[in-house]
mmCIF file of C-alpha atoms in Angstrom:
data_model
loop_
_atom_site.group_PDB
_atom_site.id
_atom_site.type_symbol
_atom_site.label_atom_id
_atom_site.label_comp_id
_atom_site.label_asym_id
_atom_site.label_seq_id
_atom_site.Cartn_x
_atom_site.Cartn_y
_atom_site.Cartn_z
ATOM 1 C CA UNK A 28 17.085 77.070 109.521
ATOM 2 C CA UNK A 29 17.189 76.142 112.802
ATOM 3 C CA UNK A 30 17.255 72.428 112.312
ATOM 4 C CA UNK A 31 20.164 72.892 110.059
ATOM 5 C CA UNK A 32 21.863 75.084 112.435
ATOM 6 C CA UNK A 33 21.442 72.234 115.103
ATOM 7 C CA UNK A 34 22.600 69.336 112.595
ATOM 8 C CA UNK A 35 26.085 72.057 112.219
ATOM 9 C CA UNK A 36 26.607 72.362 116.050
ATOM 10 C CA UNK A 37 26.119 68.330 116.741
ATOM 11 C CA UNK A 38 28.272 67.612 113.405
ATOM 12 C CA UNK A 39 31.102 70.407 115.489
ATOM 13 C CA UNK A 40 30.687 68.169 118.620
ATOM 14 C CA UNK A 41 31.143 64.684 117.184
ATOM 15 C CA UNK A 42 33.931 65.731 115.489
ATOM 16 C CA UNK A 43 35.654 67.154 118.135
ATOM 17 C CA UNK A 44 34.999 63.860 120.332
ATOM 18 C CA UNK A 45 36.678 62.322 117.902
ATOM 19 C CA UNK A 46 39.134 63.901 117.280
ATOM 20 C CA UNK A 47 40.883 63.214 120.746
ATOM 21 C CA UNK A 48 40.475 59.385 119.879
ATOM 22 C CA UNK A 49 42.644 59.247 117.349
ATOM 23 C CA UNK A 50 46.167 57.939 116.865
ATOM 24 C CA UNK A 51 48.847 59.973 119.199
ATOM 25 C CA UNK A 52 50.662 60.963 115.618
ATOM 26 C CA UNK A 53 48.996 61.666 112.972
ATOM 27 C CA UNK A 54 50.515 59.832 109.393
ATOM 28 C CA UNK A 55 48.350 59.904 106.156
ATOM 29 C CA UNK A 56 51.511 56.749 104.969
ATOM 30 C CA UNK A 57 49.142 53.714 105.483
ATOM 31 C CA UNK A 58 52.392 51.783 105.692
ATOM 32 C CA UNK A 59 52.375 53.435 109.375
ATOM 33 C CA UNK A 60 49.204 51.207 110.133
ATOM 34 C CA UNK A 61 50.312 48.033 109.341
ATOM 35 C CA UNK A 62 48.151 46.041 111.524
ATOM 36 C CA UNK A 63 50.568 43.573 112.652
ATOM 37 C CA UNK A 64 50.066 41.838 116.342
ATOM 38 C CA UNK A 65 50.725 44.224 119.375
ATOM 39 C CA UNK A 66 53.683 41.460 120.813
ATOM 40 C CA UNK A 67 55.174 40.617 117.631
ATOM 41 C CA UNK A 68 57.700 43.068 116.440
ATOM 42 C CA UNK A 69 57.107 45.285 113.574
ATOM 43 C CA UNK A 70 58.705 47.996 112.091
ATOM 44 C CA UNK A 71 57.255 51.430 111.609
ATOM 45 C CA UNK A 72 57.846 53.248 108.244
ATOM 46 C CA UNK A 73 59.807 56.512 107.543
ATOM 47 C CA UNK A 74 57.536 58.817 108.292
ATOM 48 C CA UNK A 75 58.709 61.685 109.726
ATOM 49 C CA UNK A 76 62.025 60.687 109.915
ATOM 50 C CA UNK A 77 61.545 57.566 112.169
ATOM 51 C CA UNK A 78 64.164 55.627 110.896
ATOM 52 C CA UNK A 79 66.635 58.473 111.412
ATOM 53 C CA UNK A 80 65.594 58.899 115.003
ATOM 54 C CA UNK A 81 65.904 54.984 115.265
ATOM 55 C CA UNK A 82 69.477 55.434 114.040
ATOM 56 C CA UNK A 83 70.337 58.511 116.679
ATOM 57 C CA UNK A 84 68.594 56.086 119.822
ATOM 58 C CA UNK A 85 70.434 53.374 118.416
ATOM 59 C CA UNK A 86 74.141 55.736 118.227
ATOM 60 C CA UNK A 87 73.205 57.604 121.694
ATOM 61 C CA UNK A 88 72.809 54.020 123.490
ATOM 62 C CA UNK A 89 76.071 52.626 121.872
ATOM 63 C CA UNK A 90 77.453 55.152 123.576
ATOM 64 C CA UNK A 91 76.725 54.011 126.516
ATOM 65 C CA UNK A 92 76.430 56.163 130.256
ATOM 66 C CA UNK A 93 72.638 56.087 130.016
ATOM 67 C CA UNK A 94 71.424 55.625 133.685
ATOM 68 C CA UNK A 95 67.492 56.004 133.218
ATOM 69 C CA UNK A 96 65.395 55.382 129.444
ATOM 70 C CA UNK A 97 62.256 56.613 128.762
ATOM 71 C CA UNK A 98 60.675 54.527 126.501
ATOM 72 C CA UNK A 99 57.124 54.687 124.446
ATOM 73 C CA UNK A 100 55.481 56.851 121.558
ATOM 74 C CA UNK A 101 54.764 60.602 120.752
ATOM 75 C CA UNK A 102 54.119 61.147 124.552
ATOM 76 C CA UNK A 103 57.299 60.383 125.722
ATOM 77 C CA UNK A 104 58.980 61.733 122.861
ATOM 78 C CA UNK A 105 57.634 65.275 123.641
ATOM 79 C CA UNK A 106 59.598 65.160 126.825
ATOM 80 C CA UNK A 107 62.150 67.076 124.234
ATOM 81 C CA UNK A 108 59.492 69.183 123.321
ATOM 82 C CA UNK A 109 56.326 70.566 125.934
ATOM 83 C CA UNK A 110 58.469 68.811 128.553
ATOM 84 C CA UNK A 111 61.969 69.746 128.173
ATOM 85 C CA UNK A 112 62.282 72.220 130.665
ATOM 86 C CA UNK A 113 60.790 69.957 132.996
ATOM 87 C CA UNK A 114 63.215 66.919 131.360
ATOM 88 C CA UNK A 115 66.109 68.985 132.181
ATOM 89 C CA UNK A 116 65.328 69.936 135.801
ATOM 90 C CA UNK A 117 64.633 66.262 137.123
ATOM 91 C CA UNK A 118 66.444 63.947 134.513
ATOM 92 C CA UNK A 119 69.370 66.197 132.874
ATOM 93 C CA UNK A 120 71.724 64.990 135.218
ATOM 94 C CA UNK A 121 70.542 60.978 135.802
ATOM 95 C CA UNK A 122 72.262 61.014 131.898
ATOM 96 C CA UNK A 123 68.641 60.152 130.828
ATOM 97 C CA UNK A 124 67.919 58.938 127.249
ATOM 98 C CA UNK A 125 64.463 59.161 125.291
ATOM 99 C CA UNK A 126 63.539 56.623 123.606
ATOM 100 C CA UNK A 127 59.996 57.647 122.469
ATOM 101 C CA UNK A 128 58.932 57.810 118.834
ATOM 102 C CA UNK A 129 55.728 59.435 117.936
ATOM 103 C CA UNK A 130 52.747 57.028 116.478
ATOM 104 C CA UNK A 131 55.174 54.067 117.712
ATOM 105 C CA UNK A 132 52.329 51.205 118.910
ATOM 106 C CA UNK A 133 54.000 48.018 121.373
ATOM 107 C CA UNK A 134 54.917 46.192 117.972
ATOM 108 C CA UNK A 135 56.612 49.274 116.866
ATOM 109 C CA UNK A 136 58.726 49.465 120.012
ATOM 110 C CA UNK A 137 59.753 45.972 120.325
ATOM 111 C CA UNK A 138 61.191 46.296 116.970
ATOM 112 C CA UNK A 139 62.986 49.396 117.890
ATOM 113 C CA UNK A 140 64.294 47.337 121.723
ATOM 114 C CA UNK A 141 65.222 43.947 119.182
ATOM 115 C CA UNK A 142 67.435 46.524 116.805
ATOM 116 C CA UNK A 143 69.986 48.659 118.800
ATOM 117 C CA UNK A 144 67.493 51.192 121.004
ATOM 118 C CA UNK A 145 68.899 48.957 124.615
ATOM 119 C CA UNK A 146 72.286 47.565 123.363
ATOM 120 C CA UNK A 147 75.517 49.102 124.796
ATOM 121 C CA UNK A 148 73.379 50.355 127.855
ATOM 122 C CA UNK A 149 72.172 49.315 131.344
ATOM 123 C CA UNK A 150 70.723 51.810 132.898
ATOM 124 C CA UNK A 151 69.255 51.465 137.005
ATOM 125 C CA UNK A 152 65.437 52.188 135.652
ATOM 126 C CA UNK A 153 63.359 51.983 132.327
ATOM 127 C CA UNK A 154 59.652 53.774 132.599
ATOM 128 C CA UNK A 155 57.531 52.694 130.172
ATOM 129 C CA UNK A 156 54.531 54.618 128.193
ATOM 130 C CA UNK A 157 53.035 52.673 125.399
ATOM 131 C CA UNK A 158 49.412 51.362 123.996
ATOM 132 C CA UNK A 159 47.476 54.674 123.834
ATOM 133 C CA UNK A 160 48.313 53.874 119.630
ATOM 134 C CA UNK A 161 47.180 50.741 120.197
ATOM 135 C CA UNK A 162 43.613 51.441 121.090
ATOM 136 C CA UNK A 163 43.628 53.747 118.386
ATOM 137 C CA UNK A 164 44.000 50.718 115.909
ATOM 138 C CA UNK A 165 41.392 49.020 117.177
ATOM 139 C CA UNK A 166 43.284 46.478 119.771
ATOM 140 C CA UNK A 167 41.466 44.893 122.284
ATOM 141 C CA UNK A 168 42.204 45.761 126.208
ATOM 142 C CA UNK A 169 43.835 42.206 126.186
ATOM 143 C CA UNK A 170 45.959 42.471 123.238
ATOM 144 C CA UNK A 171 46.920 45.459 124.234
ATOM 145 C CA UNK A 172 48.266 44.415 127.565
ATOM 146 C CA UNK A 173 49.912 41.438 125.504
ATOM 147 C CA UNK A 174 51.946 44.020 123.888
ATOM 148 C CA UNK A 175 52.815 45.978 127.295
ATOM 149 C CA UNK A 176 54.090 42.724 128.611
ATOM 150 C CA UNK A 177 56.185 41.802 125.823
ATOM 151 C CA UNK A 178 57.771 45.005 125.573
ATOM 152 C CA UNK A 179 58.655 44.554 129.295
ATOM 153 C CA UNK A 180 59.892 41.052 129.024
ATOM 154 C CA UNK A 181 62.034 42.264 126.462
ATOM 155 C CA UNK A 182 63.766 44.874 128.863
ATOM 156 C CA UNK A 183 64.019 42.370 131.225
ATOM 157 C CA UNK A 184 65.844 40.248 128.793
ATOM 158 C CA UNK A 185 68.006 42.847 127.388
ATOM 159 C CA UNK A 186 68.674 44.681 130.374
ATOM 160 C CA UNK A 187 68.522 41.688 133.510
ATOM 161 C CA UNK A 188 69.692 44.354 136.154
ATOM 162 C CA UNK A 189 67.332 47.146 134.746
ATOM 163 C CA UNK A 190 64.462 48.203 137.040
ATOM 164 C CA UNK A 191 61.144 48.663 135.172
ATOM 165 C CA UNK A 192 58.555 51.641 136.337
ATOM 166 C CA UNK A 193 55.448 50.571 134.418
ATOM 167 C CA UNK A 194 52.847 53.723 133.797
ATOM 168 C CA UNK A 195 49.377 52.404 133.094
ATOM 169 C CA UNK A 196 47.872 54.272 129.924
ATOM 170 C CA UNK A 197 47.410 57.739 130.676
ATOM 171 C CA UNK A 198 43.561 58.988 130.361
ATOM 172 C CA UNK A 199 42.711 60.638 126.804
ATOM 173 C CA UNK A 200 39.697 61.851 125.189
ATOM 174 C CA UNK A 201 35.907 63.643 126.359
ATOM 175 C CA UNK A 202 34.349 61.318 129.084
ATOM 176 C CA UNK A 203 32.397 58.547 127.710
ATOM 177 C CA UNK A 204 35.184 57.966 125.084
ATOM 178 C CA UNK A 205 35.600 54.198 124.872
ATOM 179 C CA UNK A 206 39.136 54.075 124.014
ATOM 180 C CA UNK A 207 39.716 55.794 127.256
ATOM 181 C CA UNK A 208 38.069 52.833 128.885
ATOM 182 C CA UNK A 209 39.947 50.050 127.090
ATOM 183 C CA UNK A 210 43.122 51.886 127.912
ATOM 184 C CA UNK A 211 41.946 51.636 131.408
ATOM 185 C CA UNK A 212 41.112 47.963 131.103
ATOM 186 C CA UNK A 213 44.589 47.035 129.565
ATOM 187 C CA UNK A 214 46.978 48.574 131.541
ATOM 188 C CA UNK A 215 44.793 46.819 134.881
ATOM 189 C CA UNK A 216 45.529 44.110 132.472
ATOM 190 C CA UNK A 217 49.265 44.341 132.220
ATOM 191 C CA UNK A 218 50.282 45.356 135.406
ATOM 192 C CA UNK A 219 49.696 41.879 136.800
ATOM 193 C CA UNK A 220 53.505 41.909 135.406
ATOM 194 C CA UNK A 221 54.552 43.751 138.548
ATOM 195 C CA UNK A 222 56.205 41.956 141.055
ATOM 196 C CA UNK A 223 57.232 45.443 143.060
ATOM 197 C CA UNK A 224 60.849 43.242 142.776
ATOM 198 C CA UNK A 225 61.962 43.782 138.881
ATOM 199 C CA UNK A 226 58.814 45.719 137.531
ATOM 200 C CA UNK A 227 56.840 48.346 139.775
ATOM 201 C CA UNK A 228 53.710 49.464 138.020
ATOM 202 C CA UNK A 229 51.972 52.938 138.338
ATOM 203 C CA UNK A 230 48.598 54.596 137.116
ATOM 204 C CA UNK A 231 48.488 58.228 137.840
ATOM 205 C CA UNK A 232 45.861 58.675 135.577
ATOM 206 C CA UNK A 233 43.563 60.555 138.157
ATOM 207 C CA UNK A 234 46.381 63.733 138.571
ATOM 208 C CA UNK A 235 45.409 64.702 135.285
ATOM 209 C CA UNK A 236 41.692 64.764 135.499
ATOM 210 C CA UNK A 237 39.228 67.106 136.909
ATOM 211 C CA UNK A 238 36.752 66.118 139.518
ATOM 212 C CA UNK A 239 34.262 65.863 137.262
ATOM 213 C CA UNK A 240 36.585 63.393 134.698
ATOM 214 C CA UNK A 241 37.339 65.660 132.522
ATOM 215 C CA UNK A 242 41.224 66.456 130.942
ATOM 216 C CA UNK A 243 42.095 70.205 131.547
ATOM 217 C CA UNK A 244 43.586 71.890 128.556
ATOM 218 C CA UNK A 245 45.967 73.138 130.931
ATOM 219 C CA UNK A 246 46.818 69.464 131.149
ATOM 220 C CA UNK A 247 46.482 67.627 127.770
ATOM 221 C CA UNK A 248 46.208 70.656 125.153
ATOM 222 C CA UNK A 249 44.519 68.010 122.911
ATOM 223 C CA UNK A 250 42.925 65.778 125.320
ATOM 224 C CA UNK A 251 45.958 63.639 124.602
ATOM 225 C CA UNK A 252 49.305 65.032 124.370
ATOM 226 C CA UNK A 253 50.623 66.653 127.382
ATOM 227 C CA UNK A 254 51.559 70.601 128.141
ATOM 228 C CA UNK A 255 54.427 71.594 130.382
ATOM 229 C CA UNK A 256 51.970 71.684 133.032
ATOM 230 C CA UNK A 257 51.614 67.906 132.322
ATOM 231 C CA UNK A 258 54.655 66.655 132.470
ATOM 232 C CA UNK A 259 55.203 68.376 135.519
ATOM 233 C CA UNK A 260 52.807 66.557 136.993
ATOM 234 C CA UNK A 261 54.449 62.964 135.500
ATOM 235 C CA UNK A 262 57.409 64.048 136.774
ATOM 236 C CA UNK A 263 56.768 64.925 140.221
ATOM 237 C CA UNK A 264 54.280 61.375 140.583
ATOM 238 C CA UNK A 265 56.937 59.435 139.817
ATOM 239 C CA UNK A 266 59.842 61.025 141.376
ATOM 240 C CA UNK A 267 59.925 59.583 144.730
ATOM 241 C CA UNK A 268 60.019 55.585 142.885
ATOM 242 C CA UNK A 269 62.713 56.555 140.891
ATOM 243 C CA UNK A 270 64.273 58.165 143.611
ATOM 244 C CA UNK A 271 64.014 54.685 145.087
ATOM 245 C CA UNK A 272 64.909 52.201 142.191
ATOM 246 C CA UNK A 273 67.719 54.303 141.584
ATOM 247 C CA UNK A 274 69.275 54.823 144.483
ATOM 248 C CA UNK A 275 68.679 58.478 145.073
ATOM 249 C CA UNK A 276 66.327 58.899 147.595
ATOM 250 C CA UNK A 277 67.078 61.743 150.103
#
C-alpha cells in the first residue's frame, strides 16, 4: 500500500513539472505544430480564432497612430487580459498596440510582421517577447536565437526608424527544468543583436524569481503565464528605457 501510495505522489510531481514545460497555449490542432524552421516564416492555423486576431492587428495598424507595439505570443497577448489594468496605466496613452498571439513561436510571428501586423505604422519603440514556444517544440538554444534575430531584422526592415527593446526569455517552469535553461542560453544567444543604437536588449528574468529560483504563484500563476502582479513588475523594469527610446523621460 505504501509503495503504491508513493508511485501516486511521484506520478503527482512529475506531472506537475511538466506541466509548466509545455507550450504557452495549449492547441490539441496538430496543424498548430507544424515544425517549420524558427527564422523562416510560417503561418499558424485557426485555432482559436488566430486568423481573426491577425485580421484586427492587421486593420488596427492600417490605421495607423500606433507609437509603441508589443509584439510576441500568449504572454504578451495577456497584457489585455491579467495585465490590462496595468496596460492601461503605463501604455493607454503612448496609443500602444498588441501584437501578441497566444502559442505564436518566431516562425509564427514573422509571418504575422511579413502580412500586415507593421504596415501603415511606425511607432518610436517595438519590445519584443518571443521563443518560450519555441523551446517547447523542441528548438535548440541556437535556433531559437536564429528566430529572435530574424524577427528583429524584420522590424528593422519594416520599421528603419523603430527602436527595438529586446526582453530575453522570461524564466518558466520548477528549477531544474531544462527548457528554462535553453531559454536562458538563447536569448544570451540573441542579444548579441544589440547594438544599445537600434536594438537595446533586456533580461529581467531575476524580478520574477525567488531567492531560492523559484517562480512565485503570485508571479507566474502557472509557472509561465504572468498575474497582474507580473506584469507589474514588466512594466515598471522596463519603464525607464522606454521612457528613454521614446522620448519621455522626466
Amino acid at each position: 500500500m505504501k509503495a503504491e501510495f508513493s508511485r501516486i505522489i511521484i506520478a503527482v510531481i512529475i506531472s506537475l513539472l511538466a506541466s509548466s514545460c509545455r507550450p504557452a497555449v495549449q492547441n490539441s490542432d496538430p496543424s498548430q505544430r507544424i515544425k517549420g524552421h524558427p527564422d523562416k516564416a510560417l503561418r499558424t492555423n485557426n485555432a482559436f480564432g488566430h486568423w481573426e486576431r491577425e485580421a484586427a492587428y492587421n486593420e488596427r495598424a492600417a490605421r495607423g497612430n500606433a507609437e509603441l507595439i508589443f509584439v510576441g505570443d500568449s504572454i504578451t497577448q495577456r497584457w489585455n487580459g491579467q495585465g490590462k489594468q496595468i496596460w492601461q496605466k503605463f501604455y493607454s496613452s503612448r496609443n500602444a498596440l498588441n501584437l501578441g498571439i497566444d502559442g505564436d513561436r518566431t516562425q509564427n510571428v514573422l509571418w504575422r510582421l511579413e502580412n500586415g501586423n507593421i504596415d501603415g505604422i511606425s511607432p518610436k519603440a517595438a519590445v519584443v517577447l518571443i521563443g518560450t514556444n519555441n523551446a517547447s517544440d523542441g528548438d535548440s538554444a541556437e535556433d531559437i536565437a536564429a528566430g529572435i534575430i530574424a524577427v528583429c531584422n524584420k522590424i528593422r526592415q519594416k520599421l528603419p526608424q523603430t527602436q527595438i527593446l529586446l526582453m530575453g526569455i522570461f524564466p518558466r517552469g520548477e528549477m531544474g527544468c531544462e527548457i528554462r535553461d535553453r531559454n536562458a542560453k538563447a536569448g544570451r544567444i540573441a542579444s548579441k543583436i544589440a547594438d544599445g543604437k537600434m536594438i537595446h536588449y533586456m533580461d529581467i528574468g531575476e524580478q520574477f524569481l525567488e531567492p531560492d529560483g523559484s517562480i512565485s504563484k503570485e508571479i507566474m500563476y502557472d509557472s509561465l503565464h504572468l498575474t497582474p502582479k507580473g506584469y507589474q513588475v514588466w512594466a515598471e523594469a522596463i519603464e525607464p528605457k522606454l521612457a528613454e527610446i521614446m522620448g519621455q523621460e522626466k
